GROMACS .gro file of C-alpha atoms in nm:
model
  261
    1MET     CA    1  -3.036  -5.060  -2.558
    2VAL     CA    2  -2.967  -5.032  -2.188
    3THR     CA    3  -3.250  -4.859  -2.007
    4GLY     CA    4  -3.233  -4.674  -1.679
    5SER     CA    5  -3.348  -4.825  -1.353
    6THR     CA    6  -3.654  -4.596  -1.351
    7ASP     CA    7  -3.805  -4.809  -1.628
    8SER     CA    8  -3.799  -5.131  -1.427
    9ALA     CA    9  -4.086  -5.301  -1.251
   10ASP     CA   10  -3.946  -5.231  -0.906
   11ASP     CA   11  -4.051  -4.862  -0.923
   12LYS     CA   12  -4.354  -4.930  -0.701
   13ARG     CA   13  -4.184  -4.766  -0.408
   14LEU     CA   14  -4.281  -4.482  -0.183
   15TYR     CA   15  -4.009  -4.232  -0.270
   16ARG     CA   16  -3.827  -4.156  -0.594
   17ALA     CA   17  -3.540  -3.923  -0.679
   18PRO     CA   18  -3.524  -3.904  -1.060
   19ALA     CA   19  -3.208  -3.688  -1.073
   20LEU     CA   20  -3.020  -3.923  -0.839
   21GLU     CA   21  -3.135  -4.223  -1.037
   22LYS     CA   22  -3.007  -4.071  -1.361
   23GLY     CA   23  -2.669  -4.015  -1.201
   24LEU     CA   24  -2.659  -4.373  -1.073
   25ASP     CA   25  -2.760  -4.503  -1.417
   26ILE     CA   26  -2.460  -4.319  -1.566
   27LEU     CA   27  -2.219  -4.460  -1.308
   28GLU     CA   28  -2.352  -4.813  -1.346
   29LEU     CA   29  -2.318  -4.791  -1.723
   30LEU     CA   30  -1.963  -4.654  -1.718
   31SER     CA   31  -1.857  -4.915  -1.462
   32THR     CA   32  -1.926  -5.192  -1.715
   33GLN     CA   33  -1.718  -5.038  -1.996
   34ASP     CA   34  -1.358  -5.120  -2.083
   35GLY     CA   35  -1.317  -4.788  -2.265
   36PRO     CA   36  -1.463  -4.436  -2.268
   37LEU     CA   37  -1.813  -4.351  -2.388
   38THR     CA   38  -1.911  -4.032  -2.566
   39MET     CA   39  -2.209  -3.830  -2.452
   40SER     CA   40  -2.413  -3.953  -2.749
   41ALA     CA   41  -2.325  -4.315  -2.665
   42ILE     CA   42  -2.435  -4.269  -2.303
   43VAL     CA   43  -2.760  -4.108  -2.417
   44THR     CA   44  -2.826  -4.396  -2.659
   45ARG     CA   45  -2.738  -4.671  -2.410
   46LEU     CA   46  -2.961  -4.527  -2.136
   47GLY     CA   47  -3.246  -4.437  -2.369
   48ARG     CA   48  -3.267  -4.078  -2.244
   49SER     CA   49  -3.225  -3.732  -2.397
   50THR     CA   50  -2.907  -3.526  -2.396
   51GLY     CA   51  -3.086  -3.259  -2.192
   52GLU     CA   52  -3.166  -3.514  -1.919
   53LEU     CA   53  -2.810  -3.639  -1.882
   54PHE     CA   54  -2.581  -3.347  -1.967
   55ARG     CA   55  -2.606  -3.174  -1.627
   56MET     CA   56  -2.583  -3.508  -1.446
   57ILE     CA   57  -2.252  -3.585  -1.615
   58GLN     CA   58  -2.120  -3.236  -1.547
   59VAL     CA   59  -2.195  -3.271  -1.175
   60LEU     CA   60  -2.042  -3.621  -1.160
   61GLU     CA   61  -1.730  -3.489  -1.333
   62HIS     CA   62  -1.709  -3.190  -1.097
   63ARG     CA   63  -1.736  -3.421  -0.793
   64GLY     CA   64  -1.467  -3.651  -0.929
   65TYR     CA   65  -1.677  -3.959  -1.005
   66VAL     CA   66  -1.642  -3.928  -1.382
   67GLU     CA   67  -1.344  -3.818  -1.592
   68GLN     CA   68  -1.349  -3.685  -1.947
   69GLY     CA   69  -1.082  -3.761  -2.201
   70THR     CA   70  -1.042  -3.700  -2.571
   71ASP     CA   71  -1.250  -4.010  -2.652
   72GLY     CA   72  -1.531  -3.964  -2.401
   73TYR     CA   73  -1.617  -4.025  -2.038
   74VAL     CA   74  -1.484  -4.291  -1.802
   75MET     CA   75  -1.559  -4.371  -1.442
   76SER     CA   76  -1.288  -4.260  -1.198
   77ASP     CA   77  -1.159  -4.458  -0.899
   78ARG     CA   78  -1.337  -4.230  -0.650
   79LEU     CA   79  -1.617  -4.474  -0.565
   80PHE     CA   80  -1.366  -4.755  -0.529
   81HIS     CA   81  -1.160  -4.559  -0.278
   82LEU     CA   82  -1.470  -4.451  -0.088
   83GLY     CA   83  -1.562  -4.818  -0.051
   84LEU     CA   84  -1.222  -4.891   0.099
   85ARG     CA   85  -1.296  -4.648   0.382
   86ARG     CA   86  -1.569  -4.876   0.516
   87PRO     CA   87  -1.467  -5.057   0.837
   88PRO     CA   88  -1.432  -5.410   0.689
   89GLY     CA   89  -1.208  -5.300   0.401
   90ARG     CA   90  -1.012  -5.062   0.622
   91SER     CA   91  -0.962  -5.332   0.885
   92LEU     CA   92  -0.832  -5.577   0.626
   93MET     CA   93  -0.576  -5.327   0.502
   94GLU     CA   94  -0.472  -5.232   0.856
   95GLN     CA   95  -0.417  -5.597   0.945
   96ALA     CA   96  -0.254  -5.688   0.615
   97LEU     CA   97  -0.007  -5.405   0.551
   98PRO     CA   98   0.248  -5.495   0.824
   99GLU     CA   99   0.236  -5.860   0.717
  100MET     CA  100   0.273  -5.764   0.351
  101ARG     CA  101   0.574  -5.545   0.429
  102SER     CA  102   0.741  -5.830   0.618
  103LEU     CA  103   0.666  -6.071   0.334
  104SER     CA  104   0.797  -5.835   0.067
  105ASP     CA  105   1.118  -5.770   0.261
  106LEU     CA  106   1.169  -6.142   0.327
  107ILE     CA  107   1.125  -6.265  -0.031
  108GLY     CA  108   1.236  -5.955  -0.224
  109GLN     CA  109   0.915  -5.945  -0.429
  110SER     CA  110   0.607  -5.724  -0.437
  111CYS     CA  111   0.265  -5.850  -0.329
  112TYR     CA  112  -0.097  -5.740  -0.336
  113ILE     CA  113  -0.439  -5.829  -0.198
  114ALA     CA  114  -0.753  -5.862  -0.410
  115ILE     CA  115  -1.115  -5.911  -0.312
  116PRO     CA  116  -1.419  -6.029  -0.511
  117SER     CA  117  -1.617  -5.757  -0.685
  118ASP     CA  118  -1.909  -5.833  -0.918
  119GLY     CA  119  -1.755  -6.139  -1.078
  120SER     CA  120  -1.404  -5.993  -1.082
  121SER     CA  121  -1.103  -5.980  -0.855
  122SER     CA  122  -1.020  -5.623  -0.755
  123VAL     CA  123  -0.685  -5.511  -0.611
  124ILE     CA  124  -0.733  -5.309  -0.290
  125VAL     CA  125  -0.378  -5.280  -0.152
  126ARG     CA  126  -0.026  -5.351  -0.271
  127MET     CA  127   0.323  -5.355  -0.128
  128GLU     CA  128   0.622  -5.268  -0.345
  129ALA     CA  129   0.942  -5.469  -0.329
  130SER     CA  130   1.242  -5.290  -0.181
  131THR     CA  131   1.465  -5.431  -0.454
  132THR     CA  132   1.591  -5.225  -0.747
  133ILE     CA  133   1.373  -5.413  -0.996
  134GLY     CA  134   1.017  -5.514  -0.917
  135PHE     CA  135   0.670  -5.564  -1.055
  136SER     CA  136   0.342  -5.443  -0.909
  137VAL     CA  137  -0.026  -5.421  -0.997
  138ARG     CA  138  -0.205  -5.091  -0.948
  139VAL     CA  139  -0.470  -5.053  -0.679
  140GLY     CA  140  -0.815  -5.070  -0.837
  141HIS     CA  141  -0.708  -5.310  -1.113
  142ARG     CA  142  -0.993  -5.550  -1.196
  143ARG     CA  143  -1.007  -5.862  -1.408
  144PRO     CA  144  -1.281  -6.125  -1.448
  145PHE     CA  145  -1.218  -6.392  -1.183
  146HIS     CA  146  -1.165  -6.674  -1.433
  147GLU     CA  147  -0.881  -6.489  -1.613
  148THR     CA  148  -0.630  -6.451  -1.327
  149PRO     CA  149  -0.481  -6.676  -1.057
  150SER     CA  150  -0.609  -6.433  -0.792
  151GLY     CA  151  -0.964  -6.463  -0.919
  152GLN     CA  152  -0.936  -6.837  -0.964
  153VAL     CA  153  -0.830  -6.876  -0.601
  154LEU     CA  154  -1.124  -6.663  -0.486
  155TYR     CA  155  -1.359  -6.876  -0.696
  156ALA     CA  156  -1.201  -7.202  -0.579
  157PHE     CA  157  -1.270  -7.134  -0.213
  158GLN     CA  158  -1.643  -7.063  -0.245
  159THR     CA  159  -1.957  -7.268  -0.204
  160ASP     CA  160  -2.113  -7.418  -0.515
  161ALA     CA  161  -2.397  -7.166  -0.490
  162THR     CA  162  -2.157  -6.871  -0.486
  163ARG     CA  163  -1.964  -7.018  -0.778
  164ARG     CA  164  -2.284  -7.032  -0.982
  165GLU     CA  165  -2.363  -6.670  -0.894
  166TRP     CA  166  -2.020  -6.558  -1.011
  167GLU     CA  167  -2.043  -6.761  -1.332
  168ALA     CA  168  -2.369  -6.583  -1.416
  169LEU     CA  169  -2.181  -6.250  -1.417
  170ILE     CA  170  -1.939  -6.353  -1.692
  171ASP     CA  171  -2.005  -6.174  -2.023
  172PRO     CA  172  -1.986  -6.338  -2.269
  173PRO     CA  173  -2.095  -6.655  -2.086
  174LEU     CA  174  -1.855  -6.944  -2.058
  175THR     CA  175  -1.909  -7.234  -2.293
  176PRO     CA  176  -1.993  -7.566  -2.125
  177GLU     CA  177  -1.639  -7.683  -2.200
  178ALA     CA  178  -1.480  -7.369  -2.054
  179ARG     CA  179  -1.698  -7.391  -1.743
  180ALA     CA  180  -1.603  -7.756  -1.691
  181ALA     CA  181  -1.233  -7.667  -1.727
  182LEU     CA  182  -1.271  -7.381  -1.478
  183ILE     CA  183  -1.436  -7.605  -1.220
  184GLU     CA  184  -1.168  -7.871  -1.263
  185GLN     CA  185  -0.894  -7.611  -1.223
  186ALA     CA  186  -1.063  -7.454  -0.918
  187ASP     CA  187  -1.104  -7.790  -0.747
  188ALA     CA  188  -0.733  -7.860  -0.802
  189ILE     CA  189  -0.644  -7.521  -0.653
  190ARG     CA  190  -0.863  -7.589  -0.351
  191ASP     CA  191  -0.705  -7.931  -0.298
  192GLN     CA  192  -0.348  -7.797  -0.306
  193GLY     CA  193  -0.432  -7.473  -0.124
  194TYR     CA  194  -0.279  -7.225  -0.369
  195ALA     CA  195  -0.237  -7.127  -0.734
  196ARG     CA  196   0.090  -7.109  -0.926
  197SER     CA  197   0.065  -6.993  -1.287
  198GLU     CA  198   0.300  -6.860  -1.553
  199ASN     CA  199   0.188  -6.516  -1.664
  200ARG     CA  200   0.068  -6.536  -2.024
  201GLU     CA  201   0.157  -6.174  -2.101
  202MET     CA  202   0.504  -6.144  -1.946
  203MET     CA  203   0.783  -6.398  -1.974
  204GLY     CA  204   0.972  -6.469  -1.653
  205LEU     CA  205   0.677  -6.382  -1.429
  206THR     CA  206   0.496  -6.644  -1.220
  207GLU     CA  207   0.186  -6.552  -1.022
  208LEU     CA  208   0.165  -6.715  -0.679
  209ALA     CA  209  -0.168  -6.678  -0.500
  210ALA     CA  210  -0.302  -6.804  -0.166
  211PRO     CA  211  -0.646  -6.753  -0.010
  212ILE     CA  212  -0.717  -6.545   0.298
  213LEU     CA  213  -0.986  -6.751   0.464
  214ARG     CA  214  -1.274  -6.717   0.705
  215GLY     CA  215  -1.360  -7.077   0.773
  216THR     CA  216  -1.345  -7.245   0.434
  217ARG     CA  217  -1.441  -6.936   0.230
  218ALA     CA  218  -1.190  -6.700   0.072
  219PHE     CA  219  -1.287  -6.338   0.134
  220ALA     CA  220  -0.957  -6.214  -0.013
  221VAL     CA  221  -0.644  -6.346  -0.182
  222LEU     CA  222  -0.278  -6.258  -0.136
  223THR     CA  223  -0.070  -6.271  -0.454
  224VAL     CA  224   0.299  -6.244  -0.531
  225PRO     CA  225   0.394  -6.167  -0.894
  226PHE     CA  226   0.726  -6.350  -0.874
  227ILE     CA  227   0.997  -6.224  -1.109
  228ARG     CA  228   1.283  -6.460  -1.186
  229LEU     CA  229   1.582  -6.231  -1.145
  230THR     CA  230   1.952  -6.319  -1.155
  231ASP     CA  231   2.004  -6.193  -0.800
  232ILE     CA  232   1.689  -6.323  -0.627
  233VAL     CA  233   1.649  -6.317  -0.249
  234VAL     CA  234   1.466  -6.651  -0.226
  235ASP     CA  235   1.358  -6.903  -0.487
  236GLU     CA  236   1.003  -6.949  -0.609
  237ASP     CA  237   0.924  -7.243  -0.382
  238GLU     CA  238   1.030  -7.053  -0.069
  239ALA     CA  239   0.838  -6.745  -0.182
  240LEU     CA  240   0.527  -6.959  -0.218
  241ASN     CA  241   0.583  -7.113   0.125
  242GLN     CA  242   0.616  -6.771   0.291
  243LEU     CA  243   0.317  -6.638   0.097
  244ARG     CA  244   0.094  -6.916   0.229
  245ILE     CA  245   0.214  -6.857   0.587
  246VAL     CA  246   0.138  -6.485   0.568
  247ALA     CA  247  -0.204  -6.538   0.401
  248GLU     CA  248  -0.300  -6.776   0.679
  249ARG     CA  249  -0.178  -6.533   0.944
  250ILE     CA  250  -0.382  -6.246   0.798
  251GLY     CA  251  -0.689  -6.468   0.798
  252ILE     CA  252  -0.634  -6.552   1.165
  253HIS     CA  253  -0.596  -6.183   1.251
  254MET     CA  254  -0.918  -6.097   1.068
  255SER     CA  255  -1.113  -6.384   1.228
  256GLY     CA  256  -0.989  -6.276   1.570
  257ASN     CA  257  -1.124  -5.927   1.508
  258ASP     CA  258  -1.452  -6.066   1.379
  259PHE     CA  259  -1.433  -5.876   1.050
  260GLY     CA  260  -1.486  -6.001   0.696
  261ILE     CA  261  -1.543  -5.880   0.347
   0.00000   0.00000   0.00000
């Protein structure tokens, strides 16, 4: 059973807001779920009564933080988009969008930027290809960092301490063998400066990813889901070359403005 934060030992604080804490407990619970949760499931997971949580959920739904479907409640993207309004995230998008448009037009492929988020890579901005056929990933899409080239690049360009912190967030935990394979793969990515990986779910799609760096640390990653079309604008090698140039240029712009994520 998942218990609310009000049951923890850190409640020795001067001020408390029980109603707010119940609402935050609901959001934190829903944020960890791959699918919807019914009211009874939320009540059980948080160890509270229906009376305590019903009005909280109604308010969260009214304000747009929670959505209800036929199978239960899910967390909306409202908090995610609010976070993007903060100056660092907004600055990254402002600096990146013109570069992403130029890249997309040059190579005839879509691209997107992802940032680290609680052990996952999370897409914050994308640029569609101007070609008739294209592929894109929706803004807000999240996957555990070890499952995607974008996340693997983010992990590769981190300190050992940060890597360990991210590994601790994986559920279920990696086996010793899987962890060793991840580290070996990440070190190879760091040595070559990019990731190139065939998509396991879609034939004909190769994911190209390059870090956006501050110093030696990746605070974001630029990815091109490269589709092998009959009438391509540039080949895969040239797309990768241009991707790396643009990722480096965005990093320089961000460093010059003294912003980071």
